[in-house]
mmCIF file of N, CA and C in Angstrom:
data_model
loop_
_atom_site.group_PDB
_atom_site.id
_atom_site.type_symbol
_atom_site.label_atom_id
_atom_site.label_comp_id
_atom_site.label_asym_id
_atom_site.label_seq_id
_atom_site.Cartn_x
_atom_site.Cartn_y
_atom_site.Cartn_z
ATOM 1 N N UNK A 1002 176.594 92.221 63.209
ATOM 2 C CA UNK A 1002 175.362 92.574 63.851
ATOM 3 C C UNK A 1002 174.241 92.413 62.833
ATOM 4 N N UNK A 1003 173.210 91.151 62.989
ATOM 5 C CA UNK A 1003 172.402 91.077 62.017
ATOM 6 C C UNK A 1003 171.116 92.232 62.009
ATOM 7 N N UNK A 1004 170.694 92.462 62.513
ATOM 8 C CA UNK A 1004 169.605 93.476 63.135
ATOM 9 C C UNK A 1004 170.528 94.996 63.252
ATOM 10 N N UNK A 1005 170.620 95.272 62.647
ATOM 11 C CA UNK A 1005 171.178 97.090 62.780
ATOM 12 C C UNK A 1005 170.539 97.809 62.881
ATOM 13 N N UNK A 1006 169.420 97.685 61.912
ATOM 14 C CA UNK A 1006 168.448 98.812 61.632
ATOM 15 C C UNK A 1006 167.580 98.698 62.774
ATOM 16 N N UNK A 1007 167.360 97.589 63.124
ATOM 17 C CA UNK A 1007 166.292 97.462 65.025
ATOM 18 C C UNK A 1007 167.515 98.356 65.871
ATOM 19 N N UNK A 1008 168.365 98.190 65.945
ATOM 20 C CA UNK A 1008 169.044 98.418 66.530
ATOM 21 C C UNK A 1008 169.333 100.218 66.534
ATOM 22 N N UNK A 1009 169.710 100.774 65.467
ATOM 23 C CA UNK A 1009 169.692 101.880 65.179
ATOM 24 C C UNK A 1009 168.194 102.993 65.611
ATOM 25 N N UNK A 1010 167.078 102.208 65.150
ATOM 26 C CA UNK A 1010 166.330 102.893 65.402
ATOM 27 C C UNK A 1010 165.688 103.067 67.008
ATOM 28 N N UNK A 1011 166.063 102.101 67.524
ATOM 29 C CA UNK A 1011 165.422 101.867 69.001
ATOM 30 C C UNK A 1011 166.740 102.818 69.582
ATOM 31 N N UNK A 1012 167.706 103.297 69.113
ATOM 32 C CA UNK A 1012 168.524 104.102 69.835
ATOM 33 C C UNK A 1012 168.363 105.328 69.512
ATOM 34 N N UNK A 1013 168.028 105.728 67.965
ATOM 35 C CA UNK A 1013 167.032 107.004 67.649
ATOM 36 C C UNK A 1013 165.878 107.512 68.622
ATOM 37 N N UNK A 1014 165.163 106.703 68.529
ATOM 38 C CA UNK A 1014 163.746 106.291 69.290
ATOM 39 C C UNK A 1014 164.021 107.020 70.618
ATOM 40 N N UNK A 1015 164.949 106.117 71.313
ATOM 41 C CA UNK A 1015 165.178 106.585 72.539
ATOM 42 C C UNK A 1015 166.362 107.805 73.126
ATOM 43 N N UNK A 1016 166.764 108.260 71.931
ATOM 44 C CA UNK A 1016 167.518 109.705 71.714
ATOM 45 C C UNK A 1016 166.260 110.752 71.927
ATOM 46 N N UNK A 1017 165.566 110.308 71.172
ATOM 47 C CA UNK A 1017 164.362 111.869 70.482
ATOM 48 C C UNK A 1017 163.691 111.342 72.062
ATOM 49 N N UNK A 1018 163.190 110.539 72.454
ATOM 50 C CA UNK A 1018 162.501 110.763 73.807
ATOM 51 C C UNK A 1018 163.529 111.609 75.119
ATOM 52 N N UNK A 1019 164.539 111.180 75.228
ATOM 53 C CA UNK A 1019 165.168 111.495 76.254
ATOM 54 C C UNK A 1019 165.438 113.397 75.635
ATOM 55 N N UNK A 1020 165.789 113.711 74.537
ATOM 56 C CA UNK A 1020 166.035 115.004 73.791
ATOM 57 C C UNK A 1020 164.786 115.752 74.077
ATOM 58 N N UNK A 1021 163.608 114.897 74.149
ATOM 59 C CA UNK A 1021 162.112 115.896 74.107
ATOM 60 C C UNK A 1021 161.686 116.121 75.771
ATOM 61 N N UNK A 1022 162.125 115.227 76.612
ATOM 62 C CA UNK A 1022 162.221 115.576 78.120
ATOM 63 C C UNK A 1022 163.280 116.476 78.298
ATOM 64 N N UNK A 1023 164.752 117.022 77.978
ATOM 65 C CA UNK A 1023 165.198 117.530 77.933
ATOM 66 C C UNK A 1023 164.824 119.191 77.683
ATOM 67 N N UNK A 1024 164.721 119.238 76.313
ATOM 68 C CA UNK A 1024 163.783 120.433 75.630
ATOM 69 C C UNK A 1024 162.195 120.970 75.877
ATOM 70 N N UNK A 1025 161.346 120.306 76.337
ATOM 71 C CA UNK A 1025 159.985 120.448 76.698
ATOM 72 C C UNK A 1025 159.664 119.128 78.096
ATOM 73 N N UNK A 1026 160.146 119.663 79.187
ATOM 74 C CA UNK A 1026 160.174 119.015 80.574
ATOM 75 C C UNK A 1026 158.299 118.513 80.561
ATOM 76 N N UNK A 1027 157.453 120.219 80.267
ATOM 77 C CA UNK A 1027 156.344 119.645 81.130
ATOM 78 C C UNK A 1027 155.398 118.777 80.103
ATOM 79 N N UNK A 1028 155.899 119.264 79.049
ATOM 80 C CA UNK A 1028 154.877 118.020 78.074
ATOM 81 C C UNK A 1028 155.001 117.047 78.166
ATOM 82 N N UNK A 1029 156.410 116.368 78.426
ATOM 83 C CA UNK A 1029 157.417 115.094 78.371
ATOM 84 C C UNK A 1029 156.888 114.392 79.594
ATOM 85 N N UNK A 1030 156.455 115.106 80.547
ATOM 86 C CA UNK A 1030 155.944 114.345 81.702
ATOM 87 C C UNK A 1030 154.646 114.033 81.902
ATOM 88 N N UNK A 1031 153.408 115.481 80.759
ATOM 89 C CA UNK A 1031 152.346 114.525 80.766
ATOM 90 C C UNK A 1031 152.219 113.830 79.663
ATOM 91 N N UNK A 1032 153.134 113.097 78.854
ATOM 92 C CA UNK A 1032 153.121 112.427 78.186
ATOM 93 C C UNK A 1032 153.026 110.863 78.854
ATOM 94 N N UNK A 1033 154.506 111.352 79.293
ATOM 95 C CA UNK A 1033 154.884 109.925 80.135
ATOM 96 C C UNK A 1033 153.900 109.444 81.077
ATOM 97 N N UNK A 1034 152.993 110.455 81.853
ATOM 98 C CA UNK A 1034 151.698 109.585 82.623
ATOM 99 C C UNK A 1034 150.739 109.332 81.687
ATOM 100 N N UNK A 1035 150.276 110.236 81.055
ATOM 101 C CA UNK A 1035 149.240 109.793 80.036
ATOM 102 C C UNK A 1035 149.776 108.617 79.293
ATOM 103 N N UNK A 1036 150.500 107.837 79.386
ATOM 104 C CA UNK A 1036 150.991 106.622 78.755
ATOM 105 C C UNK A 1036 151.285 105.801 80.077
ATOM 106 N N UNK A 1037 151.407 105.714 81.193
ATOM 107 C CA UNK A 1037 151.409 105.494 81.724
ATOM 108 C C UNK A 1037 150.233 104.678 82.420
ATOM 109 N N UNK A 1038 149.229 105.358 82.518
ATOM 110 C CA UNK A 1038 147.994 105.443 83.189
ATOM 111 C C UNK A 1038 146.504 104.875 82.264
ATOM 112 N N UNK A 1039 147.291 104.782 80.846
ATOM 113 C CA UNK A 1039 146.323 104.633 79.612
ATOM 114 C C UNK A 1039 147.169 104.081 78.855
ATOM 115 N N UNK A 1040 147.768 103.880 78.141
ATOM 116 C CA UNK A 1040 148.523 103.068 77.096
ATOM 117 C C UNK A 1040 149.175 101.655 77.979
ATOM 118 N N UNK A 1041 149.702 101.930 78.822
ATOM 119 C CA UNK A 1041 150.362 100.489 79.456
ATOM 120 C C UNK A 1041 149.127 99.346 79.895
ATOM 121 N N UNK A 1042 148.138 100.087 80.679
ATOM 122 C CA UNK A 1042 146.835 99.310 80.747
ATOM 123 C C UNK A 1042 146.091 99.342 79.845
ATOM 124 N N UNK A 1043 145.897 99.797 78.570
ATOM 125 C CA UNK A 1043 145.217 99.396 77.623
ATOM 126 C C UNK A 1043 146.023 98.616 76.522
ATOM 127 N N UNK A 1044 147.548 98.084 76.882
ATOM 128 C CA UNK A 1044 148.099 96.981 76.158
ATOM 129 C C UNK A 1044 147.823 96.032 76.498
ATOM 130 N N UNK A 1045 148.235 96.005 78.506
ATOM 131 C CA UNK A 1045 148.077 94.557 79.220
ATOM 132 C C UNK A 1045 146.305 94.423 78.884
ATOM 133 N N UNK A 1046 145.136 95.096 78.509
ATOM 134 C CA UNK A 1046 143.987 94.292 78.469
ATOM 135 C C UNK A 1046 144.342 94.305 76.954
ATOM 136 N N UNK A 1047 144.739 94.466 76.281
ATOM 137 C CA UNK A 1047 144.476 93.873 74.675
ATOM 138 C C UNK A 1047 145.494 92.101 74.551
ATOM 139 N N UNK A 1048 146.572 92.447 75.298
ATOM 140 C CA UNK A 1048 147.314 91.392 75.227
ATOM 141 C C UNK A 1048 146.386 90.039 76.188
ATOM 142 N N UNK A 1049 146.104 90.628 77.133
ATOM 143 C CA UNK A 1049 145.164 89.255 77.824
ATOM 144 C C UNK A 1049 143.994 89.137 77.068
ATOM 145 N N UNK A 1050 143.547 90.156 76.549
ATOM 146 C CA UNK A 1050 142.404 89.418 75.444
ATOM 147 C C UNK A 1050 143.372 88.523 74.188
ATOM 148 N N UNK A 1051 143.894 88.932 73.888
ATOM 149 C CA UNK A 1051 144.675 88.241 72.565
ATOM 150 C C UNK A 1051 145.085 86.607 73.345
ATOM 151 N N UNK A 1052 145.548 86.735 74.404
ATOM 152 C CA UNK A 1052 145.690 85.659 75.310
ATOM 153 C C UNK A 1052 145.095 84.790 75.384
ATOM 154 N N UNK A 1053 143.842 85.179 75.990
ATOM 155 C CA UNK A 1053 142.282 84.292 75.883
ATOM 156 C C UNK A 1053 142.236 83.679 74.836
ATOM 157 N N UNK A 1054 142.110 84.367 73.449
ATOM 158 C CA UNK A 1054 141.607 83.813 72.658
ATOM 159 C C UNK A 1054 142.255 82.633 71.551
ATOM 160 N N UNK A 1055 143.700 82.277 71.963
ATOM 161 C CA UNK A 1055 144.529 82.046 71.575
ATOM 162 C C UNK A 1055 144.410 80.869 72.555
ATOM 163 N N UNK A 1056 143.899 80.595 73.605
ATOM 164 C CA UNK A 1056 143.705 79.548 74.725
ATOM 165 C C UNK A 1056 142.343 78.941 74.274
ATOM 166 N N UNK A 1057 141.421 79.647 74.565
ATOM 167 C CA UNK A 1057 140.172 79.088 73.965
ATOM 168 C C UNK A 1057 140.388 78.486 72.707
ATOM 169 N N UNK A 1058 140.880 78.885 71.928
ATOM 170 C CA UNK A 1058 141.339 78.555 70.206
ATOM 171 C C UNK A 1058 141.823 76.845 70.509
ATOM 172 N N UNK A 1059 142.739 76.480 71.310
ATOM 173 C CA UNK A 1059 143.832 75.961 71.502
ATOM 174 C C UNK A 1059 143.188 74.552 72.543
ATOM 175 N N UNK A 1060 142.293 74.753 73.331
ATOM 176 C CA UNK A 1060 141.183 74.393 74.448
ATOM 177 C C UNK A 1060 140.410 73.640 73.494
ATOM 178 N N UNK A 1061 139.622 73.891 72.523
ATOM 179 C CA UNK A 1061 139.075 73.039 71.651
ATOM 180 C C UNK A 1061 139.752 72.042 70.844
ATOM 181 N N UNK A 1062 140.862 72.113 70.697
ATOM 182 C CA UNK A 1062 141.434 70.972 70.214
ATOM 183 C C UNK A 1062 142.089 70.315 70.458
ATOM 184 N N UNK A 1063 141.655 69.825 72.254
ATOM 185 C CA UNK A 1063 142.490 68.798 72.788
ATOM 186 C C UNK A 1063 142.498 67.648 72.500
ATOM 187 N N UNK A 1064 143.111 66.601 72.778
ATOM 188 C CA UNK A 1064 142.811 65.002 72.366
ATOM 189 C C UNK A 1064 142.370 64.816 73.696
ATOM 190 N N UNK A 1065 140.922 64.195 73.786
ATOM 191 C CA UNK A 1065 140.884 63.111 75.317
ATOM 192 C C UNK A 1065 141.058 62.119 74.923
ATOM 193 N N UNK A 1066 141.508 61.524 75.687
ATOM 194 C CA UNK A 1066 142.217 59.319 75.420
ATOM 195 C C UNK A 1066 141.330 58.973 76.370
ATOM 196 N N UNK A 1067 140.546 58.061 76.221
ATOM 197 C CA UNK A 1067 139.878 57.284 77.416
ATOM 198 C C UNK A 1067 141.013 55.300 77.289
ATOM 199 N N UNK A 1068 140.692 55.196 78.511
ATOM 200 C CA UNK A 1068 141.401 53.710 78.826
ATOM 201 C C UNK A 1068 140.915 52.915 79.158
ATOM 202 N N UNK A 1069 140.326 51.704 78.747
ATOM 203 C CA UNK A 1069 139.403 50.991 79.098
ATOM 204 C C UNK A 1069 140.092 49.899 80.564
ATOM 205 N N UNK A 1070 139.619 49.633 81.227
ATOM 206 C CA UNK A 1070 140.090 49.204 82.163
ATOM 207 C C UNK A 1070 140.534 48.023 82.423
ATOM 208 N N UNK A 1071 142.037 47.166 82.136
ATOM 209 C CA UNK A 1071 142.278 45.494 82.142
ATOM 210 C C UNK A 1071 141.792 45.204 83.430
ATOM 211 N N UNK A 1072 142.384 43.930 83.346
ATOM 212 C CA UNK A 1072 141.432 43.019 84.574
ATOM 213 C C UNK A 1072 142.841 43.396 85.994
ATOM 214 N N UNK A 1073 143.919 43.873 85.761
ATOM 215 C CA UNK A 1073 145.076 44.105 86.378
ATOM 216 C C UNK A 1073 144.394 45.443 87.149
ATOM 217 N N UNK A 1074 143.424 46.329 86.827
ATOM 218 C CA UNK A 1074 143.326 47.486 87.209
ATOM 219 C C UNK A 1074 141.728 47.239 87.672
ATOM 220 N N UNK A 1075 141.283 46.431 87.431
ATOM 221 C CA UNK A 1075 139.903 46.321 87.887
ATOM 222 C C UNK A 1075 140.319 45.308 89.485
ATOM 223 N N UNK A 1076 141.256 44.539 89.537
ATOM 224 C CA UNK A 1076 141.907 43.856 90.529
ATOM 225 C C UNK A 1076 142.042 44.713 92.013
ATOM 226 N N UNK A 1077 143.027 45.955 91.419
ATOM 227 C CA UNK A 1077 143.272 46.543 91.902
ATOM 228 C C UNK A 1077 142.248 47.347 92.523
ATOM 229 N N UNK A 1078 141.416 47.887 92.169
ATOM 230 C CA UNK A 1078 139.976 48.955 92.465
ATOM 231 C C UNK A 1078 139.277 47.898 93.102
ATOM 232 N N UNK A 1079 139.066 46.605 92.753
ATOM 233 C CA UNK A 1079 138.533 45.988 94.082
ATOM 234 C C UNK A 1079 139.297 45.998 95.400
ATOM 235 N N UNK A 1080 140.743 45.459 95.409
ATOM 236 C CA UNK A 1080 141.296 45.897 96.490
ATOM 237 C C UNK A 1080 140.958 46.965 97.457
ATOM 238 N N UNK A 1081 141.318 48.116 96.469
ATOM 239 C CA UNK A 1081 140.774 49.452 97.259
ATOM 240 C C UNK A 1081 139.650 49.111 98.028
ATOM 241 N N UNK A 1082 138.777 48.873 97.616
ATOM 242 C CA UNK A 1082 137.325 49.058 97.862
ATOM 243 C C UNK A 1082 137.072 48.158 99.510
ATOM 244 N N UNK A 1083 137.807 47.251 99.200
ATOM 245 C CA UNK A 1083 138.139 45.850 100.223
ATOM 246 C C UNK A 1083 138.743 46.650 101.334
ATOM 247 N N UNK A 1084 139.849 47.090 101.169
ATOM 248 C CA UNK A 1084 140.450 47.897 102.338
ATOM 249 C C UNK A 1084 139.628 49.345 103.142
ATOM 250 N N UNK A 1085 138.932 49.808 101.865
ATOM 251 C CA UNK A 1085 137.895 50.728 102.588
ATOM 252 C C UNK A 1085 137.108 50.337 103.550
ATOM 253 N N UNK A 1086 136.881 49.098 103.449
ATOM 254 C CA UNK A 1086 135.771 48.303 103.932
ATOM 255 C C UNK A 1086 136.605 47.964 105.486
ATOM 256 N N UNK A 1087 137.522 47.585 105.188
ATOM 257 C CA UNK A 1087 137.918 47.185 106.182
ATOM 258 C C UNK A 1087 138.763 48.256 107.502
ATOM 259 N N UNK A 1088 138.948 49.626 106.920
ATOM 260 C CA UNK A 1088 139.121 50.447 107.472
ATOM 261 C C UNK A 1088 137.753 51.062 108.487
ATOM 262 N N UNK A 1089 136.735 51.084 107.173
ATOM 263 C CA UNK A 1089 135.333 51.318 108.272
ATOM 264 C C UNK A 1089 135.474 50.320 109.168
ATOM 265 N N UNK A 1090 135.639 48.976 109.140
ATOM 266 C CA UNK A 1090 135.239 48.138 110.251
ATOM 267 C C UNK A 1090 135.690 48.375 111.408
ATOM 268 N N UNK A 1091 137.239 49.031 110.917
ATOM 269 C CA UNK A 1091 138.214 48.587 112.145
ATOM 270 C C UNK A 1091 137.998 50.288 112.809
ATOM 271 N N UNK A 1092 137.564 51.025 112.264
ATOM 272 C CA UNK A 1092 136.982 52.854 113.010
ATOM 273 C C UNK A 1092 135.844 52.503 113.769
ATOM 274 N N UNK A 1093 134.700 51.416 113.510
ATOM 275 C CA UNK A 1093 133.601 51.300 114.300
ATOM 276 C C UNK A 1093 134.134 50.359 115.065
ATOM 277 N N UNK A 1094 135.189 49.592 115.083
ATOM 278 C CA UNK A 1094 135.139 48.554 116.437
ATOM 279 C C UNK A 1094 136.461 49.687 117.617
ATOM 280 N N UNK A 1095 136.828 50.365 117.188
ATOM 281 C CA UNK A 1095 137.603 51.476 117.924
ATOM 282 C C UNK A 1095 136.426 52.796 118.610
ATOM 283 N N UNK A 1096 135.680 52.886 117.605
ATOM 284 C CA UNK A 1096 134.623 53.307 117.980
ATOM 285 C C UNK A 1096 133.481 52.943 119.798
ATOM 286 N N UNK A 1097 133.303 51.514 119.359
ATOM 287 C CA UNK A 1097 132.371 51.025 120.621
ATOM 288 C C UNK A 1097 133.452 50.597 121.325
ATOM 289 N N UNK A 1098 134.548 50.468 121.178
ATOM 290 C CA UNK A 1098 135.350 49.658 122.482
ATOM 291 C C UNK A 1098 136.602 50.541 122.593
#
């Protein structure tokens, strides 16, 4: 077991909590809401700030690639453009007739 001492103590840890609900019920419970109600939501906003800023950080140093366009892809985008054309035609002659 490489980790013992994590190990040991998170079972301490959670001895003395379960021992202090045991021994002192009503403190143990406004503990547990007052952590509840304030410590759990004041992690999740520290962690989504830490979040953010770690994105923003990360956001600035993207690579953009631009692609200049061969004549294979400029071919093509005329096509398009051709068939657009010819789609309007064929909606306005469905259109009047």
């Amino acid at each position: 077991m490489k980790n013992w001492v994590k190990h040991l103590g998170t079972f301490v840890a959670g001895g003395s909590l379960v021992g202090a609900a045991y021994f002192i019920p009503e403190e143990s419970f406004l503990a547990f809401i007052t952590g509840w109600l304030f410590l759990i939501p004041a992690a999740v906003v520290i962690f989504l700030g830490y979040g953010l800023t770690k994105y923003m950080k990360y956001k600035k140093n993207r690579i953009t690639v631009s692609i200049k366009p061969t004549e294979a892809v400029k071919a093509i985008a005329r096509r398009e453009v051709e068939l657009q054309r010819e789609k309007q035609l064929l909606l306005e002659e469905l259109r009047k007739g």
